[in-house]
XYZ file of C-alpha atoms in Angstrom:
415
model
C 15.001 -6.032 54.320
C 18.442 -5.535 52.878
C 18.688 -3.633 49.570
C 20.113 -6.494 47.578
C 17.260 -8.797 48.746
C 14.759 -6.147 47.672
C 16.355 -5.964 44.220
C 16.271 -9.725 43.929
C 12.603 -9.902 44.883
C 11.753 -7.122 42.455
C 13.664 -8.856 39.661
C 11.852 -12.108 40.333
C 8.504 -10.337 40.282
C 9.350 -8.655 37.007
C 10.406 -11.973 35.467
C 7.047 -13.524 36.402
C 5.216 -10.561 34.864
C 7.234 -10.879 31.671
C 6.458 -14.597 31.428
C 2.749 -14.016 31.963
C 2.668 -11.259 29.386
C 4.574 -13.380 26.912
C 2.090 -16.184 27.371
C -0.834 -13.859 26.761
C 0.842 -12.273 23.763
C 1.692 -15.588 22.160
C -1.883 -16.812 22.541
C -3.312 -14.126 20.272
C -4.452 -15.036 16.791
C -4.183 -18.860 16.759
C -6.501 -20.790 14.474
C -8.426 -23.939 15.311
C -6.524 -24.311 18.594
C -3.147 -24.581 16.860
C -0.341 -23.186 19.049
C 1.318 -19.981 17.888
C 4.774 -19.936 16.434
C 7.527 -19.546 19.015
C 8.062 -15.896 18.304
C 9.484 -13.909 21.204
C 7.532 -10.872 22.462
C 8.578 -7.643 20.761
C 11.141 -5.489 22.478
C 10.363 -2.040 23.874
C 11.916 -0.573 20.731
C 9.374 -2.199 18.410
C 6.992 0.116 16.595
C 4.157 -0.330 14.102
C 5.159 0.362 10.501
C 3.116 -0.275 7.414
C 4.463 -3.055 5.249
C 1.765 -2.947 2.539
C -1.164 -0.703 1.693
C -3.547 0.203 -1.110
C -5.949 3.088 -1.454
C -9.654 2.282 -1.414
C -11.090 3.245 -4.748
C -14.388 1.705 -5.856
C -17.561 0.455 -4.333
C -18.237 -2.568 -6.571
C -21.725 -4.182 -6.381
C -21.925 -7.055 -3.895
C -22.891 -10.342 -5.557
C -23.055 -14.067 -4.968
C -22.031 -14.982 -8.498
C -19.169 -17.520 -8.632
C -15.869 -15.877 -9.455
C -17.327 -12.416 -9.111
C -14.725 -9.686 -9.178
C -16.583 -7.775 -6.505
C -16.352 -10.308 -3.859
C -18.481 -11.169 -1.710
C -21.859 -11.917 -0.092
C -21.626 -15.384 1.483
C -18.105 -15.848 0.110
C -14.449 -15.596 1.128
C -11.880 -13.493 -0.646
C -8.216 -14.405 -0.111
C -6.193 -11.233 -0.791
C -2.549 -11.724 -1.772
C -0.279 -8.868 -0.636
C 3.456 -8.381 -0.724
C 5.516 -7.218 2.291
C 8.222 -4.593 2.142
C 9.462 -4.958 5.760
C 9.190 -7.833 8.222
C 8.218 -8.064 11.888
C 7.078 -10.140 14.814
C 3.362 -9.359 14.607
C 0.845 -7.856 12.217
C -2.436 -5.978 12.213
C -4.723 -5.243 9.309
C -7.158 -2.508 8.315
C -10.491 -3.380 6.710
C -12.330 -0.627 4.873
C -15.933 0.195 4.126
C -15.078 3.724 3.046
C -16.827 3.414 -0.298
C -19.806 1.465 1.150
C -23.306 2.711 1.753
C -24.364 0.031 4.256
C -22.671 -1.597 7.257
C -20.210 -4.314 6.226
C -20.599 -7.548 8.245
C -17.407 -9.500 8.694
C -17.822 -13.165 9.681
C -14.230 -14.380 9.854
C -10.769 -13.165 8.910
C -7.403 -14.936 8.786
C -3.783 -14.088 8.060
C -1.094 -16.443 6.812
C 2.208 -16.538 5.046
C 1.643 -17.661 1.447
C 3.144 -20.914 0.280
C 4.648 -21.349 -3.161
C 2.113 -19.450 -5.233
C -1.610 -19.843 -5.450
C -3.997 -19.611 -2.525
C -2.270 -22.135 -0.224
C -0.997 -21.024 3.217
C 2.405 -22.096 4.470
C 1.830 -24.854 7.021
C 1.716 -23.633 10.598
C 1.332 -19.919 9.764
C -2.465 -19.527 9.509
C -3.886 -17.283 12.260
C -7.386 -16.112 13.018
C -7.675 -12.334 13.088
C -9.856 -10.747 15.818
C -11.356 -7.329 16.465
C -11.452 -6.385 20.118
C -11.165 -10.055 20.917
C -13.951 -11.372 18.654
C -13.710 -12.982 15.165
C -16.775 -11.193 13.796
C -17.174 -7.460 13.312
C -19.221 -4.826 11.595
C -17.624 -1.913 9.734
C -19.949 1.074 9.420
C -20.574 2.743 6.067
C -17.730 5.122 5.308
C -15.623 3.705 8.131
C -12.650 1.409 8.585
C -11.541 -1.052 11.291
C -8.086 -1.991 12.613
C -7.660 -5.542 13.907
C -6.067 -6.772 17.078
C -2.320 -7.694 16.822
C -1.597 -11.193 15.460
C 1.658 -12.746 16.567
C 3.399 -14.264 13.577
C 6.858 -13.881 12.072
C 6.091 -11.705 9.032
C 8.777 -12.105 6.340
C 10.383 -9.259 4.486
C 9.867 -9.442 0.727
C 7.252 -12.190 1.011
C 3.587 -12.728 0.330
C 0.752 -12.780 2.884
C -2.763 -14.158 2.502
C -5.487 -12.059 4.115
C -8.784 -13.966 3.878
C -12.104 -12.233 4.617
C -15.478 -13.917 4.823
C -18.614 -11.770 4.530
C -21.579 -13.904 5.575
C -24.391 -11.988 3.867
C -25.288 -9.024 1.684
C -23.731 -5.808 2.921
C -24.155 -3.387 0.073
C -21.279 -2.369 -2.193
C -17.730 -3.640 -1.699
C -14.772 -1.290 -1.187
C -11.996 -2.427 -3.480
C -8.774 -1.456 -5.188
C -8.896 -2.427 -8.880
C -5.864 -2.699 -11.116
C -4.026 -4.490 -8.329
C -1.738 -6.300 -10.811
C -1.993 -9.141 -8.366
C -4.158 -12.280 -8.556
C -6.253 -12.913 -5.443
C -8.755 -15.736 -4.891
C -12.459 -16.331 -4.184
C -14.317 -19.223 -2.562
C -17.947 -20.009 -1.828
C -18.671 -20.082 1.910
C -16.294 -19.517 4.811
C -12.836 -20.907 3.990
C -10.815 -18.317 5.882
C -9.239 -20.964 8.175
C -8.300 -23.384 5.364
C -4.567 -23.825 4.870
C -5.356 -25.440 1.534
C -6.362 -23.220 -1.332
C -8.374 -25.925 -3.029
C -11.745 -24.262 -2.491
C -10.537 -20.907 -3.784
C -11.549 -21.640 -7.354
C -12.411 -18.049 -8.384
C -9.880 -15.373 -9.146
C -9.942 -11.568 -8.993
C -7.498 -8.825 -9.923
C -8.776 -6.427 -7.260
C -8.059 -6.242 -3.548
C -11.273 -6.310 -1.512
C -11.980 -4.760 1.903
C -8.275 -4.666 2.824
C -6.339 -1.382 2.757
C -3.357 -1.816 5.047
C -1.081 -4.320 6.807
C 1.218 -3.028 9.531
C 3.982 -5.013 11.257
C 5.516 -4.640 14.682
C 9.254 -4.262 14.112
C 12.440 -3.054 15.695
C 14.423 -3.406 12.475
C 12.783 -1.008 9.970
C 13.254 2.764 10.345
C 9.944 3.937 8.881
C 7.735 4.032 5.835
C 8.153 5.711 2.483
C 4.726 6.471 0.932
C 4.440 6.836 -2.851
C 1.285 8.726 -3.853
C 0.233 9.117 -7.447
C -1.791 7.895 -10.392
C -1.656 4.808 -12.644
C 2.090 5.180 -13.158
C 2.621 4.686 -9.390
C -0.211 2.142 -9.185
C 1.730 0.162 -11.809
C -1.189 -0.717 -14.122
C 1.166 -1.556 -17.029
C 3.500 -3.766 -15.006
C 3.526 -7.545 -15.333
C 0.869 -9.142 -13.141
C 1.987 -11.111 -10.053
C 5.590 -9.995 -10.441
C 5.820 -6.939 -8.094
C 7.563 -4.814 -10.707
C 5.901 -1.432 -10.058
C 8.458 1.332 -9.414
C 7.633 1.407 -5.645
C 8.386 -2.354 -5.588
C 11.759 -1.741 -7.254
C 12.559 0.956 -4.692
C 11.521 -1.341 -1.799
C 13.926 -4.013 -3.089
C 16.726 -1.402 -3.177
C 16.054 -0.357 0.407
C 16.310 -3.977 1.577
C 13.827 -3.837 4.464
C 15.345 -0.768 6.124
C 12.286 1.199 5.113
C 8.935 0.027 3.875
C 7.484 1.428 0.673
C 3.712 1.856 0.601
C 1.966 2.293 -2.769
C -0.913 4.800 -2.626
C -1.311 5.115 -6.358
C -4.751 5.134 -8.001
C -5.195 4.667 -11.708
C -6.827 7.747 -13.231
C -6.196 9.858 -10.133
C -5.673 13.608 -10.201
C -4.152 16.175 -7.901
C -6.823 18.875 -7.861
C -10.115 17.223 -8.783
C -11.902 13.943 -8.365
C -11.165 11.457 -11.163
C -10.821 7.768 -10.382
C -11.149 8.118 -6.639
C -10.927 11.357 -4.668
C -8.198 13.839 -5.569
C -4.797 13.579 -3.911
C -5.535 16.800 -2.053
C -8.695 15.190 -0.662
C -7.191 11.832 0.236
C -3.712 12.946 1.345
C -4.416 12.922 5.077
C -6.073 9.484 4.937
C -3.793 7.700 2.469
C -0.443 9.282 3.334
C -0.281 11.154 6.637
C -2.207 8.430 8.530
C 0.049 5.535 7.429
C 1.858 3.800 10.266
C 5.496 4.835 10.577
C 5.311 7.459 7.818
C 8.673 9.234 7.315
C 8.823 10.396 3.738
C 6.320 10.877 0.890
C 7.130 10.740 -2.814
C 4.581 12.780 -4.750
C 4.160 11.752 -8.398
C 0.872 13.298 -9.553
C -0.452 15.818 -12.075
C -0.357 14.328 -15.561
C -4.060 13.376 -15.469
C -4.959 16.940 -14.425
C -3.354 18.043 -17.734
C -4.686 15.226 -19.876
C -8.264 15.237 -18.459
C -8.889 18.736 -17.145
C -12.368 19.392 -15.693
C -11.769 23.171 -15.666
C -9.210 25.629 -17.127
C -5.869 24.641 -15.648
C -2.661 26.584 -15.198
C 0.868 25.831 -14.041
C 0.207 27.934 -10.957
C -2.837 25.852 -9.993
C -0.861 22.602 -10.211
C 2.237 23.862 -8.437
C 0.139 25.518 -5.741
C -1.548 22.156 -5.113
C 1.821 20.417 -4.888
C 3.022 23.071 -2.459
C -0.082 22.512 -0.344
C 0.761 18.789 -0.043
C 4.295 19.716 1.115
C 2.932 22.118 3.764
C 0.606 19.469 5.149
C 3.357 16.826 5.194
C 5.805 19.187 6.923
C 3.199 19.927 9.598
C 3.329 16.225 10.455
C 7.121 16.044 10.307
C 7.410 14.218 6.956
C 10.005 14.835 4.298
C 8.633 15.345 0.735
C 10.267 14.245 -2.513
C 8.536 15.510 -5.643
C 8.626 13.817 -9.051
C 8.612 15.503 -12.418
C 5.758 14.580 -14.792
C 6.719 11.836 -17.253
C 6.571 12.260 -21.076
C 3.312 11.604 -22.897
C 4.058 12.520 -26.520
C 2.127 10.226 -28.876
C -0.667 9.566 -26.376
C -3.941 10.710 -28.008
C -4.772 13.370 -25.352
C -1.236 14.700 -25.035
C -1.675 17.746 -27.249
C 0.967 20.428 -27.844
C -0.842 22.571 -25.253
C -0.570 19.725 -22.687
C 3.132 19.231 -23.505
C 3.799 22.954 -23.019
C 2.100 22.912 -19.652
C 3.887 19.733 -18.589
C 7.213 21.331 -19.461
C 6.380 24.437 -17.406
C 5.320 22.416 -14.383
C 8.521 20.348 -14.543
C 10.672 23.448 -14.749
C 9.049 24.811 -11.596
C 9.527 21.471 -9.797
C 13.239 21.302 -10.797
C 13.827 24.891 -9.735
C 13.197 24.020 -6.087
C 11.014 25.744 -3.581
C 8.151 23.203 -3.592
C 9.755 20.009 -2.337
C 12.611 18.951 -0.068
C 14.130 16.941 -2.939
C 13.293 16.087 -6.528
C 13.353 12.784 -8.429
C 13.425 13.497 -12.191
C 11.277 10.736 -13.678
C 10.907 12.829 -16.844
C 14.664 12.760 -17.584
C 14.935 9.133 -16.541
C 12.308 7.947 -19.041
C 12.337 10.338 -21.983
C 13.756 9.658 -25.452
C 16.923 11.775 -25.737
C 16.137 12.373 -29.442
C 12.489 13.296 -28.741
C 12.251 14.546 -25.150
C 8.468 14.917 -25.282
C 8.151 11.115 -25.737
C 8.994 8.090 -23.618
C 12.081 6.241 -24.762
C 11.013 3.187 -26.786
C 12.915 1.031 -24.283
C 10.674 2.262 -21.475
C 7.308 2.582 -23.300
C 4.567 0.071 -22.495
C 3.154 0.782 -25.926
C 0.538 3.498 -25.334
C 3.153 6.261 -25.049
C 1.980 7.163 -21.535
C 2.571 4.198 -19.235
C 6.040 2.713 -18.598
C 7.011 -0.890 -19.339
C 8.600 -3.126 -16.736
C 11.960 -1.766 -17.888
C 10.579 1.785 -17.430
C 9.444 0.992 -13.891
C 12.856 -0.457 -13.131
C 14.428 2.754 -14.416
C 12.108 4.828 -12.209
C 12.873 2.833 -9.084
C 16.594 3.183 -9.783
C 16.198 6.978 -10.270
C 15.202 7.526 -6.630
C 18.282 8.376 -4.538
C 17.949 6.658 -1.160
C 20.206 9.311 0.372
C 17.546 11.916 -0.427
C 14.851 9.982 1.437
């Protein structure tokens, strides 16, 4: 056989393989027999990058009560999440990390959200499977990653991740203080495009801890880890105005920004959820496409100490996070601790310690770069206090304007 005929035969064979693979790939994740969107198969350069995530925090009691904030037995929860990068396919992570019994999953779906509410955009609803089956069981203390679902995932859009749990399964792993309304329905309505049966509402995310997208456009993920100020508990609900949201908007889909903030969280000791030192590997280093971490933690260690605390203890803990991130090839940006003057627990001793910690952070040696949230937010006439323009009202948490200021303070060139 002549060489050019061999090349032609090989090319033809490869073309057939590509067509077969494309057909298989495009058949994944359809709902009720509906054909998938005509999304081309991803290129060889496509990689998985997180587009949204939230840290598991609480194990809320499972209940069948209508509109229950915990979810779940015999009901569907339709989680609303916001994307920070787009892609050609998605996969989700369901968590039972805070559970004490196996979590039985009856059905799961993914869709692009229509114009508000619980309604899916027509033609985008997909069944989510786990090793090819729609039902799954997540062991106590475990998590489960789904099969890929082919769907054009928009940048800066909302997704609906609906999860049906057919029966009692113990406590429900959730992320409270989501600042996002999600929806509840009696029975299995995961494959409903309409949101009519989702008559209950919740302000927590249930079961869901991550959404990754397959993309050749984004360069990686920026992970923000911190407490309520990163979690955005004082931001306007359903508006995506937390400071990581503001940063994501500025990056324009080139990098995702994943919010791993937990309200009440501490660096060194368990508070609301495990300490950042304890959860860092799970919530930061394990995130898909992780490139850079922004560390904004420590104020709760000072405000709510469970043991005598020193500047050295805090800065040593921050340095430990940097060492662990560097071992995985991540860049680390550290944030100064924001003002708290006027907050009831922010005593002169706390303020003195906060000032010392910030001076060490600014002096270098702990992080690869520093974002000075303290200087961005403080009142120039009373540096121990938040500027009135950025104060939510409790003298600790920023307002929407304060979060906007924080998001603008991060220099993309330092990421």
